[in-house]
Amino acid sequence: MKARILGTGSYLPERCLTNDDLAQWLDTSDAWIRERTGIGRRYVSEAGTAEMAVRAAKAALENGGISAEEVDLILVGTMTPDYFCPSVSCQVQCALGADRAACLDISAACSGFLFALSTAQAYISSGMAETVLVIGAETMSRVVDWEDRGTCVLFGDGAGAAALQAGETGILAVDMGCRGSKGMALSCPAVPLQNPTERARYEENSFIRMDGQEIFKFAVRTVPDTVRRVLQAAGIPAEEISHFVFHQANRRILLSVAKNLGIPMEKVPMNIERTGNMSAASVPVLLDELNRKGELVRGEKLVLSGFGAGLSWGSLVLEW
Ligand code: UT7
């Protein structure tokens, strides 16, 4: 059995910040941000990660014609949960009334939705689950330093979801990996170590710190490799893929990846201009936008690919 996406959903907050808004307090400009990243604006949420995840999940279940009672497993890719516990997935279960579901958050930053989808495939193909709700949801606005022009211009908030069920076709091949040795190139501290026997060893804020050029180099080298591997594993040539749905980190990264792979840009959809980098939410939000525009045809083959902190990457080929 394979994991097949039957429905998608997404939620984007009402409020957004344009590049000109940021330039009111940062030494930056609309021209710089657009040229270096392709980003024009990004959403910032009034709600937490779970609330956005619930809205996306409801839309995905409705779109797929699946009831909350059918869901066996809820997987949420996120690096910005509202609480260490309960998990976002448990909060989603409660809000949906998906009482039969087991719940699990997956921390793989921008690769989170891909890691969660591959986990869904593993559960479904092994027979451990039949219906799985996979969500990518992030409130990146809570972990960016709004005074750091090198990072805060990049990120945005949002949530996307996919409802999957066991079927004859669906996810055909998966390629995932991590390079923990380079992990500090993109980091965000949690709470300091502090207990009755140990004083705080560091006093950092929970803000994202990033070596942008290191991540850029990592992405333009790693993404073509993972896409080639996953296509080979599926036994499908790149020409047969209708859409390459990539994590929306930077327009220049995607142009470079497409050129390396010899893919026409018409097959590389982008929403980064409107949304910025929403980490684990980028791929499912874009997928839902394509689905709702009627651009995904049943039977066509897609590649989904995410990459980022960890460092990590995850790609898969699926039949829509
Ligand atoms: O999901 C993965 C998440 N991370 C990424 O995808 C990041 C990947 N990396 C990137 O997208 C790019 O490296 C950035 C967009 C972050 C930066 O672009 P860059 O072309 O690598 O610029 P840079 O870091 O080399 O900086 C060039 C200059 C510097 O000034 P000086 O030292 O040349 O005077 C920066 O201080 O641009 C400056 N700069 C800015 N200027 C205006 C950095 N950020 C900004 C800004 N506005 N927002």
mmCIF file of C-alpha atoms and ligand atoms in Angstrom:
data_model
loop_
_atom_site.group_PDB
_atom_site.id
_atom_site.type_symbol
_atom_site.label_atom_id
_atom_site.label_comp_id
_atom_site.label_asym_id
_atom_site.label_seq_id
_atom_site.Cartn_x
_atom_site.Cartn_y
_atom_site.Cartn_z
ATOM 1 C CA MET A 1 0.000 0.000 0.000
ATOM 2 C CA LYS A 2 1.107 3.563 -0.664
ATOM 3 C CA ALA A 3 0.274 6.855 1.041
ATOM 4 C CA ARG A 4 -1.899 8.914 -1.280
ATOM 5 C CA ILE A 5 -2.761 12.578 -0.786
ATOM 6 C CA LEU A 6 -6.551 12.884 -1.049
ATOM 7 C CA GLY A 7 -6.914 16.462 0.162
ATOM 8 C CA THR A 8 -4.924 19.581 0.971
ATOM 9 C CA GLY A 9 -5.552 22.713 3.013
ATOM 10 C CA SER A 10 -3.729 25.802 4.159
ATOM 11 C CA TYR A 11 -4.052 28.861 6.316
ATOM 12 C CA LEU A 12 -2.282 32.188 5.986
ATOM 13 C CA PRO A 13 -2.726 34.923 8.595
ATOM 14 C CA GLU A 14 -4.583 38.116 7.743
ATOM 15 C CA ARG A 15 -1.774 40.471 8.604
ATOM 16 C CA CYS A 16 1.233 40.867 6.383
ATOM 17 C CA LEU A 17 4.386 42.969 6.446
ATOM 18 C CA THR A 18 5.765 44.315 3.180
ATOM 19 C CA ASN A 19 9.439 44.986 2.561
ATOM 20 C CA ASP A 20 8.682 48.704 2.823
ATOM 21 C CA ASP A 21 7.141 48.091 6.258
ATOM 22 C CA LEU A 22 10.413 46.473 7.414
ATOM 23 C CA ALA A 23 12.464 49.326 5.937
ATOM 24 C CA GLN A 24 10.754 51.658 8.427
ATOM 25 C CA TRP A 25 12.974 50.316 11.223
ATOM 26 C CA LEU A 26 15.666 48.296 9.431
ATOM 27 C CA ASP A 27 18.515 49.449 7.215
ATOM 28 C CA THR A 28 17.122 47.582 4.203
ATOM 29 C CA SER A 29 15.067 48.216 1.069
ATOM 30 C CA ASP A 30 12.397 46.591 -1.063
ATOM 31 C CA ALA A 31 14.894 46.460 -3.944
ATOM 32 C CA TRP A 32 17.580 44.614 -1.895
ATOM 33 C CA ILE A 33 15.176 42.035 -0.485
ATOM 34 C CA ARG A 34 13.500 41.334 -3.835
ATOM 35 C CA GLU A 35 16.759 41.047 -5.721
ATOM 36 C CA ARG A 36 18.530 38.796 -3.186
ATOM 37 C CA THR A 37 15.561 36.634 -2.144
ATOM 38 C CA GLY A 38 12.500 37.160 -4.373
ATOM 39 C CA ILE A 39 10.426 38.057 -1.302
ATOM 40 C CA GLY A 40 7.971 40.981 -1.397
ATOM 41 C CA ARG A 41 6.012 40.374 1.792
ATOM 42 C CA ARG A 42 5.382 37.831 4.532
ATOM 43 C CA TYR A 43 2.494 37.009 6.865
ATOM 44 C CA VAL A 44 2.704 37.444 10.635
ATOM 45 C CA SER A 45 0.224 35.623 12.805
ATOM 46 C CA GLU A 46 -1.837 36.812 15.739
ATOM 47 C CA ALA A 47 -2.587 33.173 16.535
ATOM 48 C CA GLY A 48 -0.193 30.429 17.600
ATOM 49 C CA THR A 49 1.078 27.500 15.575
ATOM 50 C CA ALA A 50 -1.657 25.097 16.710
ATOM 51 C CA GLU A 51 -4.488 27.444 15.739
ATOM 52 C CA MET A 52 -3.096 27.846 12.225
ATOM 53 C CA ALA A 53 -2.460 24.088 11.999
ATOM 54 C CA VAL A 54 -6.083 23.343 12.928
ATOM 55 C CA ARG A 55 -7.426 25.640 10.207
ATOM 56 C CA ALA A 56 -5.193 24.052 7.571
ATOM 57 C CA ALA A 57 -6.063 20.543 8.798
ATOM 58 C CA LYS A 58 -9.830 21.150 8.670
ATOM 59 C CA ALA A 59 -9.509 22.403 5.098
ATOM 60 C CA ALA A 60 -7.426 19.355 4.094
ATOM 61 C CA LEU A 61 -9.893 16.865 5.600
ATOM 62 C CA GLU A 62 -12.812 18.602 3.907
ATOM 63 C CA ASN A 63 -10.966 18.755 0.594
ATOM 64 C CA GLY A 64 -10.175 15.029 0.814
ATOM 65 C CA GLY A 65 -13.646 13.976 1.970
ATOM 66 C CA ILE A 66 -12.176 12.433 5.136
ATOM 67 C CA SER A 67 -13.766 12.694 8.569
ATOM 68 C CA ALA A 68 -11.760 13.458 11.723
ATOM 69 C CA GLU A 69 -12.905 10.123 13.209
ATOM 70 C CA GLU A 70 -11.111 8.231 10.417
ATOM 71 C CA VAL A 71 -7.672 9.706 11.211
ATOM 72 C CA ASP A 72 -5.239 7.163 12.734
ATOM 73 C CA LEU A 73 -2.219 9.435 13.011
ATOM 74 C CA ILE A 74 -1.539 13.182 13.117
ATOM 75 C CA LEU A 75 1.986 14.321 12.240
ATOM 76 C CA VAL A 76 3.013 17.968 12.559
ATOM 77 C CA GLY A 77 6.298 19.256 11.174
ATOM 78 C CA THR A 78 7.210 22.361 13.145
ATOM 79 C CA MET A 79 10.156 24.115 14.772
ATOM 80 C CA THR A 80 7.912 26.685 16.459
ATOM 81 C CA PRO A 81 5.435 24.811 18.694
ATOM 82 C CA ASP A 82 3.370 26.845 21.142
ATOM 83 C CA TYR A 83 4.505 24.591 24.013
ATOM 84 C CA PHE A 84 7.215 22.009 24.647
ATOM 85 C CA CYS A 85 4.194 19.973 25.716
ATOM 86 C CA PRO A 86 1.467 19.328 24.762
ATOM 87 C CA SER A 87 2.594 18.849 21.186
ATOM 88 C CA VAL A 88 0.955 20.785 18.360
ATOM 89 C CA SER A 89 -0.377 17.488 17.020
ATOM 90 C CA CYS A 90 -2.174 16.778 20.326
ATOM 91 C CA GLN A 91 -3.671 20.265 20.242
ATOM 92 C CA VAL A 92 -4.855 19.621 16.687
ATOM 93 C CA GLN A 93 -6.353 16.271 17.707
ATOM 94 C CA CYS A 94 -8.338 17.957 20.458
ATOM 95 C CA ALA A 95 -9.633 20.743 18.205
ATOM 96 C CA LEU A 96 -10.655 18.322 15.442
ATOM 97 C CA GLY A 97 -12.112 15.664 17.711
ATOM 98 C CA ALA A 98 -9.871 13.110 15.987
ATOM 99 C CA ASP A 99 -10.060 10.916 19.075
ATOM 100 C CA ARG A 100 -8.657 7.728 17.494
ATOM 101 C CA ALA A 101 -5.467 9.391 16.298
ATOM 102 C CA ALA A 102 -1.979 9.025 17.749
ATOM 103 C CA CYS A 103 -0.110 12.318 17.623
ATOM 104 C CA LEU A 104 3.494 13.194 16.976
ATOM 105 C CA ASP A 105 5.416 16.408 16.227
ATOM 106 C CA ILE A 106 8.447 16.158 13.977
ATOM 107 C CA SER A 107 11.292 18.626 14.374
ATOM 108 C CA ALA A 108 13.147 18.929 11.102
ATOM 109 C CA ALA A 109 12.763 22.691 10.481
ATOM 110 C CA CYS A 110 12.241 23.486 6.792
ATOM 111 C CA SER A 111 12.337 19.763 5.925
ATOM 112 C CA GLY A 112 9.651 19.029 8.554
ATOM 113 C CA PHE A 113 6.720 18.495 6.178
ATOM 114 C CA LEU A 114 8.793 16.155 4.004
ATOM 115 C CA PHE A 115 9.991 14.154 7.016
ATOM 116 C CA ALA A 116 6.384 13.957 8.239
ATOM 117 C CA LEU A 117 5.126 12.822 4.809
ATOM 118 C CA SER A 118 7.775 10.106 4.634
ATOM 119 C CA THR A 119 6.767 8.982 8.131
ATOM 120 C CA ALA A 120 3.156 8.791 6.935
ATOM 121 C CA GLN A 121 4.334 6.642 4.024
ATOM 122 C CA ALA A 122 6.198 4.337 6.428
ATOM 123 C CA TYR A 123 3.145 3.912 8.702
ATOM 124 C CA ILE A 124 0.768 3.366 5.799
ATOM 125 C CA SER A 125 2.968 1.002 3.782
ATOM 126 C CA SER A 126 3.649 -1.106 6.901
ATOM 127 C CA GLY A 127 -0.073 -1.330 7.670
ATOM 128 C CA MET A 128 0.267 0.514 11.002
ATOM 129 C CA ALA A 129 -2.056 3.294 9.842
ATOM 130 C CA GLU A 130 -4.589 3.792 7.087
ATOM 131 C CA THR A 131 -5.440 7.485 7.324
ATOM 132 C CA VAL A 132 -2.847 10.099 8.258
ATOM 133 C CA LEU A 133 -3.074 13.861 8.594
ATOM 134 C CA VAL A 134 0.245 15.585 7.852
ATOM 135 C CA ILE A 135 0.712 19.255 8.695
ATOM 136 C CA GLY A 136 3.514 21.804 8.381
ATOM 137 C CA ALA A 137 2.877 24.823 10.617
ATOM 138 C CA GLU A 138 5.150 27.619 11.767
ATOM 139 C CA THR A 139 5.033 30.882 13.646
ATOM 140 C CA MET A 140 8.489 31.982 12.545
ATOM 141 C CA SER A 141 7.712 35.543 13.644
ATOM 142 C CA ARG A 142 8.217 34.426 17.267
ATOM 143 C CA VAL A 143 11.818 33.258 16.690
ATOM 144 C CA VAL A 144 13.218 35.926 14.403
ATOM 145 C CA ASP A 145 15.137 38.866 15.776
ATOM 146 C CA TRP A 146 13.218 41.765 14.266
ATOM 147 C CA GLU A 147 16.346 43.924 14.529
ATOM 148 C CA ASP A 148 18.493 41.494 12.458
ATOM 149 C CA ARG A 149 18.071 42.436 8.806
ATOM 150 C CA GLY A 150 20.056 39.361 7.748
ATOM 151 C CA THR A 151 17.304 36.990 8.920
ATOM 152 C CA CYS A 152 14.007 38.705 9.746
ATOM 153 C CA VAL A 153 13.312 39.734 6.152
ATOM 154 C CA LEU A 154 13.282 36.072 5.090
ATOM 155 C CA PHE A 155 10.679 34.341 7.223
ATOM 156 C CA GLY A 156 6.881 34.263 7.487
ATOM 157 C CA ASP A 157 4.050 32.471 9.310
ATOM 158 C CA GLY A 158 1.520 29.973 7.949
ATOM 159 C CA ALA A 159 0.282 26.394 7.909
ATOM 160 C CA GLY A 160 -0.439 23.770 5.286
ATOM 161 C CA ALA A 161 -1.804 20.247 5.515
ATOM 162 C CA ALA A 162 -2.366 17.076 3.530
ATOM 163 C CA ALA A 163 -4.810 14.268 4.301
ATOM 164 C CA LEU A 164 -3.485 10.877 3.196
ATOM 165 C CA GLN A 165 -5.015 7.454 2.923
ATOM 166 C CA ALA A 166 -3.726 4.028 1.928
ATOM 167 C CA GLY A 167 -4.103 3.410 -1.800
ATOM 168 C CA GLU A 168 -2.698 1.589 -4.830
ATOM 169 C CA THR A 169 -0.636 4.631 -5.774
ATOM 170 C CA GLY A 170 0.756 7.709 -3.997
ATOM 171 C CA ILE A 171 4.265 8.225 -2.625
ATOM 172 C CA LEU A 172 6.611 6.280 -4.912
ATOM 173 C CA ALA A 173 10.083 7.041 -3.488
ATOM 174 C CA VAL A 174 11.678 8.989 -0.654
ATOM 175 C CA ASP A 175 15.152 10.434 -0.075
ATOM 176 C CA MET A 176 16.027 12.005 3.264
ATOM 177 C CA GLY A 177 19.229 12.992 4.980
ATOM 178 C CA CYS A 178 20.949 15.236 7.498
ATOM 179 C CA ARG A 179 24.345 16.821 8.033
ATOM 180 C CA GLY A 180 24.446 17.485 11.761
ATOM 181 C CA SER A 181 28.102 18.549 11.560
ATOM 182 C CA LYS A 182 26.942 21.786 9.878
ATOM 183 C CA GLY A 183 23.977 22.283 12.186
ATOM 184 C CA MET A 184 25.063 25.546 13.775
ATOM 185 C CA ALA A 185 24.947 27.284 10.387
ATOM 186 C CA LEU A 186 21.227 27.772 11.133
ATOM 187 C CA SER A 187 20.332 27.608 14.802
ATOM 188 C CA CYS A 188 17.727 28.754 17.301
ATOM 189 C CA PRO A 189 18.464 28.165 21.023
ATOM 190 C CA ALA A 190 15.789 26.706 23.299
ATOM 191 C CA VAL A 191 15.841 27.391 27.065
ATOM 192 C CA PRO A 192 19.211 27.679 28.870
ATOM 193 C CA LEU A 193 20.523 24.803 30.986
ATOM 194 C CA GLN A 194 19.670 25.978 34.498
ATOM 195 C CA ASN A 195 18.991 23.812 37.556
ATOM 196 C CA PRO A 196 19.894 23.688 41.276
ATOM 197 C CA THR A 197 23.374 22.361 40.479
ATOM 198 C CA GLU A 198 24.082 24.153 37.253
ATOM 199 C CA ARG A 199 24.004 27.859 36.501
ATOM 200 C CA ALA A 200 22.912 29.059 33.110
ATOM 201 C CA ARG A 201 25.750 28.400 30.679
ATOM 202 C CA TYR A 202 24.491 30.776 28.090
ATOM 203 C CA GLU A 203 22.142 33.702 27.985
ATOM 204 C CA GLU A 204 21.090 33.716 24.384
ATOM 205 C CA ASN A 205 17.644 34.701 23.226
ATOM 206 C CA SER A 206 15.587 32.160 21.315
ATOM 207 C CA PHE A 207 16.260 33.853 17.996
ATOM 208 C CA ILE A 208 17.370 32.403 14.691
ATOM 209 C CA ARG A 209 21.049 32.863 13.875
ATOM 210 C CA MET A 210 22.189 31.998 10.403
ATOM 211 C CA ASP A 211 25.220 31.878 8.170
ATOM 212 C CA GLY A 212 23.252 32.753 5.056
ATOM 213 C CA GLN A 213 25.975 32.018 2.541
ATOM 214 C CA GLU A 214 26.694 28.593 4.077
ATOM 215 C CA ILE A 215 22.999 27.687 3.830
ATOM 216 C CA PHE A 216 22.836 29.033 0.300
ATOM 217 C CA LYS A 217 25.790 26.869 -0.781
ATOM 218 C CA PHE A 218 24.349 23.839 1.026
ATOM 219 C CA ALA A 219 21.005 24.252 -0.732
ATOM 220 C CA VAL A 220 22.281 24.729 -4.279
ATOM 221 C CA ARG A 221 24.517 21.647 -3.949
ATOM 222 C CA THR A 222 22.278 19.340 -1.927
ATOM 223 C CA VAL A 223 18.865 19.854 -3.512
ATOM 224 C CA PRO A 224 19.836 18.773 -7.059
ATOM 225 C CA ASP A 225 21.541 15.693 -5.575
ATOM 226 C CA THR A 226 18.539 14.627 -3.481
ATOM 227 C CA VAL A 227 16.158 15.211 -6.401
ATOM 228 C CA ARG A 228 18.322 13.111 -8.726
ATOM 229 C CA ARG A 229 18.499 10.319 -6.130
ATOM 230 C CA VAL A 230 14.756 10.241 -5.514
ATOM 231 C CA LEU A 231 13.954 10.251 -9.238
ATOM 232 C CA GLN A 232 16.357 7.371 -9.729
ATOM 233 C CA ALA A 233 14.802 5.474 -6.821
ATOM 234 C CA ALA A 234 11.358 5.945 -8.378
ATOM 235 C CA GLY A 235 12.676 5.024 -11.837
ATOM 236 C CA ILE A 236 11.108 8.153 -13.308
ATOM 237 C CA PRO A 237 12.942 10.653 -15.548
ATOM 238 C CA ALA A 238 12.745 14.379 -14.662
ATOM 239 C CA GLU A 239 10.839 15.057 -17.915
ATOM 240 C CA GLU A 240 7.872 13.030 -16.593
ATOM 241 C CA ILE A 241 7.481 15.268 -13.526
ATOM 242 C CA SER A 242 4.733 17.872 -13.901
ATOM 243 C CA HIS A 243 5.649 20.031 -10.872
ATOM 244 C CA PHE A 244 8.702 20.367 -8.652
ATOM 245 C CA VAL A 245 7.289 21.740 -5.390
ATOM 246 C CA PHE A 246 10.350 23.057 -3.568
ATOM 247 C CA HIS A 247 10.737 24.644 -0.157
ATOM 248 C CA GLN A 248 10.466 28.400 -0.712
ATOM 249 C CA ALA A 249 13.726 29.631 0.815
ATOM 250 C CA ASN A 250 15.081 31.959 -1.825
ATOM 251 C CA ARG A 251 14.184 32.565 -5.469
ATOM 252 C CA ARG A 252 17.863 32.499 -6.456
ATOM 253 C CA ILE A 253 18.297 29.078 -4.836
ATOM 254 C CA LEU A 254 15.396 27.701 -6.877
ATOM 255 C CA LEU A 255 16.691 29.230 -10.121
ATOM 256 C CA SER A 256 20.073 27.597 -9.492
ATOM 257 C CA VAL A 257 18.540 24.217 -8.602
ATOM 258 C CA ALA A 258 16.317 24.251 -11.706
ATOM 259 C CA LYS A 259 19.264 25.169 -13.937
ATOM 260 C CA ASN A 260 21.409 22.408 -12.440
ATOM 261 C CA LEU A 261 18.652 19.844 -13.002
ATOM 262 C CA GLY A 262 17.730 21.179 -16.459
ATOM 263 C CA ILE A 263 14.116 21.796 -15.400
ATOM 264 C CA PRO A 264 12.079 24.554 -17.093
ATOM 265 C CA MET A 265 10.934 27.214 -14.581
ATOM 266 C CA GLU A 266 7.282 26.627 -15.609
ATOM 267 C CA LYS A 267 7.581 23.363 -13.639
ATOM 268 C CA VAL A 268 8.899 25.140 -10.529
ATOM 269 C CA PRO A 269 5.953 26.962 -8.911
ATOM 270 C CA MET A 270 6.753 29.736 -6.428
ATOM 271 C CA ASN A 271 4.777 31.720 -3.879
ATOM 272 C CA ILE A 272 7.789 33.149 -2.038
ATOM 273 C CA GLU A 273 7.010 36.684 -3.238
ATOM 274 C CA ARG A 274 3.799 36.658 -1.147
ATOM 275 C CA THR A 275 4.764 34.411 1.748
ATOM 276 C CA GLY A 276 8.502 34.480 2.415
ATOM 277 C CA ASN A 277 10.089 31.356 3.873
ATOM 278 C CA MET A 278 7.515 29.606 6.095
ATOM 279 C CA SER A 279 9.859 26.748 7.025
ATOM 280 C CA ALA A 280 7.853 23.492 7.328
ATOM 281 C CA ALA A 281 4.705 25.252 6.042
ATOM 282 C CA SER A 282 6.172 26.351 2.697
ATOM 283 C CA VAL A 283 5.736 23.107 0.738
ATOM 284 C CA PRO A 284 2.189 22.226 1.938
ATOM 285 C CA VAL A 285 0.895 25.780 1.453
ATOM 286 C CA LEU A 286 2.242 25.868 -2.100
ATOM 287 C CA LEU A 287 0.861 22.378 -2.773
ATOM 288 C CA ASP A 288 -2.575 23.459 -1.565
ATOM 289 C CA GLU A 289 -2.499 26.594 -3.724
ATOM 290 C CA LEU A 290 -1.702 24.468 -6.792
ATOM 291 C CA ASN A 291 -4.401 21.960 -5.896
ATOM 292 C CA ARG A 292 -7.068 24.610 -5.418
ATOM 293 C CA LYS A 293 -6.125 26.327 -8.676
ATOM 294 C CA GLY A 294 -6.790 22.977 -10.397
ATOM 295 C CA GLU A 295 -3.192 22.667 -11.574
ATOM 296 C CA LEU A 296 -2.646 19.155 -10.199
ATOM 297 C CA VAL A 297 -4.008 16.382 -12.400
ATOM 298 C CA ARG A 298 -4.617 12.893 -10.982
ATOM 299 C CA GLY A 299 -2.068 10.468 -12.371
ATOM 300 C CA GLU A 300 0.637 13.100 -12.869
ATOM 301 C CA LYS A 301 3.941 12.729 -11.022
ATOM 302 C CA LEU A 302 5.261 15.411 -8.659
ATOM 303 C CA VAL A 303 8.497 15.955 -6.779
ATOM 304 C CA LEU A 304 8.319 17.605 -3.349
ATOM 305 C CA SER A 305 11.553 18.735 -1.717
ATOM 306 C CA GLY A 306 12.449 20.499 1.537
ATOM 307 C CA PHE A 307 15.820 21.555 2.965
ATOM 308 C CA GLY A 308 17.175 23.681 5.771
ATOM 309 C CA ALA A 309 18.211 23.639 9.421
ATOM 310 C CA GLY A 310 19.731 20.482 10.830
ATOM 311 C CA LEU A 311 21.118 20.678 8.270
ATOM 312 C CA SER A 312 18.502 18.465 6.675
ATOM 313 C CA TRP A 313 16.839 17.601 3.398
ATOM 314 C CA GLY A 314 13.937 15.452 2.292
ATOM 315 C CA SER A 315 12.514 14.736 -1.161
ATOM 316 C CA LEU A 316 9.868 12.454 -2.525
ATOM 317 C CA VAL A 317 8.211 11.498 -5.769
ATOM 318 C CA LEU A 318 4.466 10.959 -5.720
ATOM 319 C CA GLU A 319 1.710 10.163 -8.127
ATOM 320 C CA TRP A 320 -1.058 12.712 -7.596
HETATM 321 O O1 UT7 B 1 15.171 27.527 4.896
HETATM 322 C C1 UT7 B 1 16.520 27.846 4.821
HETATM 323 C C2 UT7 B 1 16.668 29.191 5.462
HETATM 324 N N1 UT7 B 1 17.780 29.967 5.062
HETATM 325 C C3 UT7 B 1 18.065 30.352 3.800
HETATM 326 O O2 UT7 B 1 17.467 29.968 2.846
HETATM 327 C C4 UT7 B 1 19.203 31.340 3.641
HETATM 328 C C5 UT7 B 1 20.003 31.142 2.382
HETATM 329 N N2 UT7 B 1 20.815 32.324 2.141
HETATM 330 C C6 UT7 B 1 20.305 33.407 1.554
HETATM 331 O O3 UT7 B 1 19.163 33.419 1.134
HETATM 332 C C7 UT7 B 1 21.231 34.582 1.354
HETATM 333 O O4 UT7 B 1 22.517 34.251 1.819
HETATM 334 C C8 UT7 B 1 20.708 35.868 2.089
HETATM 335 C C9 UT7 B 1 19.481 36.397 1.373
HETATM 336 C C10 UT7 B 1 20.408 35.571 3.535
HETATM 337 C C11 UT7 B 1 21.788 36.949 2.013
HETATM 338 O O5 UT7 B 1 22.118 37.224 0.676
HETATM 339 P P1 UT7 B 1 23.643 37.306 0.241
HETATM 340 O O6 UT7 B 1 23.648 37.640 -1.200
HETATM 341 O O7 UT7 B 1 24.307 36.022 0.657
HETATM 342 O O8 UT7 B 1 24.152 38.541 1.080
HETATM 343 P P2 UT7 B 1 25.354 38.600 2.127
HETATM 344 O O9 UT7 B 1 25.021 37.851 3.359
HETATM 345 O O10 UT7 B 1 26.625 38.284 1.411
HETATM 346 O O11 UT7 B 1 25.370 40.144 2.474
HETATM 347 C C12 UT7 B 1 25.720 41.119 1.493
HETATM 348 C C13 UT7 B 1 25.541 42.480 2.129
HETATM 349 C C14 UT7 B 1 26.176 42.607 3.506
HETATM 350 O O12 UT7 B 1 26.684 43.916 3.620
HETATM 351 P P3 UT7 B 1 28.260 44.207 3.418
HETATM 352 O O13 UT7 B 1 28.952 43.395 4.460
HETATM 353 O O14 UT7 B 1 28.553 43.758 2.021
HETATM 354 O O15 UT7 B 1 28.348 45.677 3.612
HETATM 355 C C15 UT7 B 1 25.012 42.463 4.449
HETATM 356 O O16 UT7 B 1 25.209 43.123 5.672
HETATM 357 O O17 UT7 B 1 24.143 42.734 2.293
HETATM 358 C C16 UT7 B 1 23.906 43.133 3.654
HETATM 359 N N3 UT7 B 1 22.568 42.730 4.035
HETATM 360 C C17 UT7 B 1 21.496 43.483 3.786
HETATM 361 N N4 UT7 B 1 21.342 44.679 3.193
HETATM 362 C C18 UT7 B 1 20.101 45.164 3.081
HETATM 363 C C19 UT7 B 1 22.181 41.581 4.639
HETATM 364 N N5 UT7 B 1 20.850 41.585 4.817
HETATM 365 C C20 UT7 B 1 20.395 42.757 4.276
HETATM 366 C C21 UT7 B 1 19.122 43.333 4.156
HETATM 367 N N6 UT7 B 1 19.016 44.529 3.546
HETATM 368 N N7 UT7 B 1 18.003 42.708 4.600
#
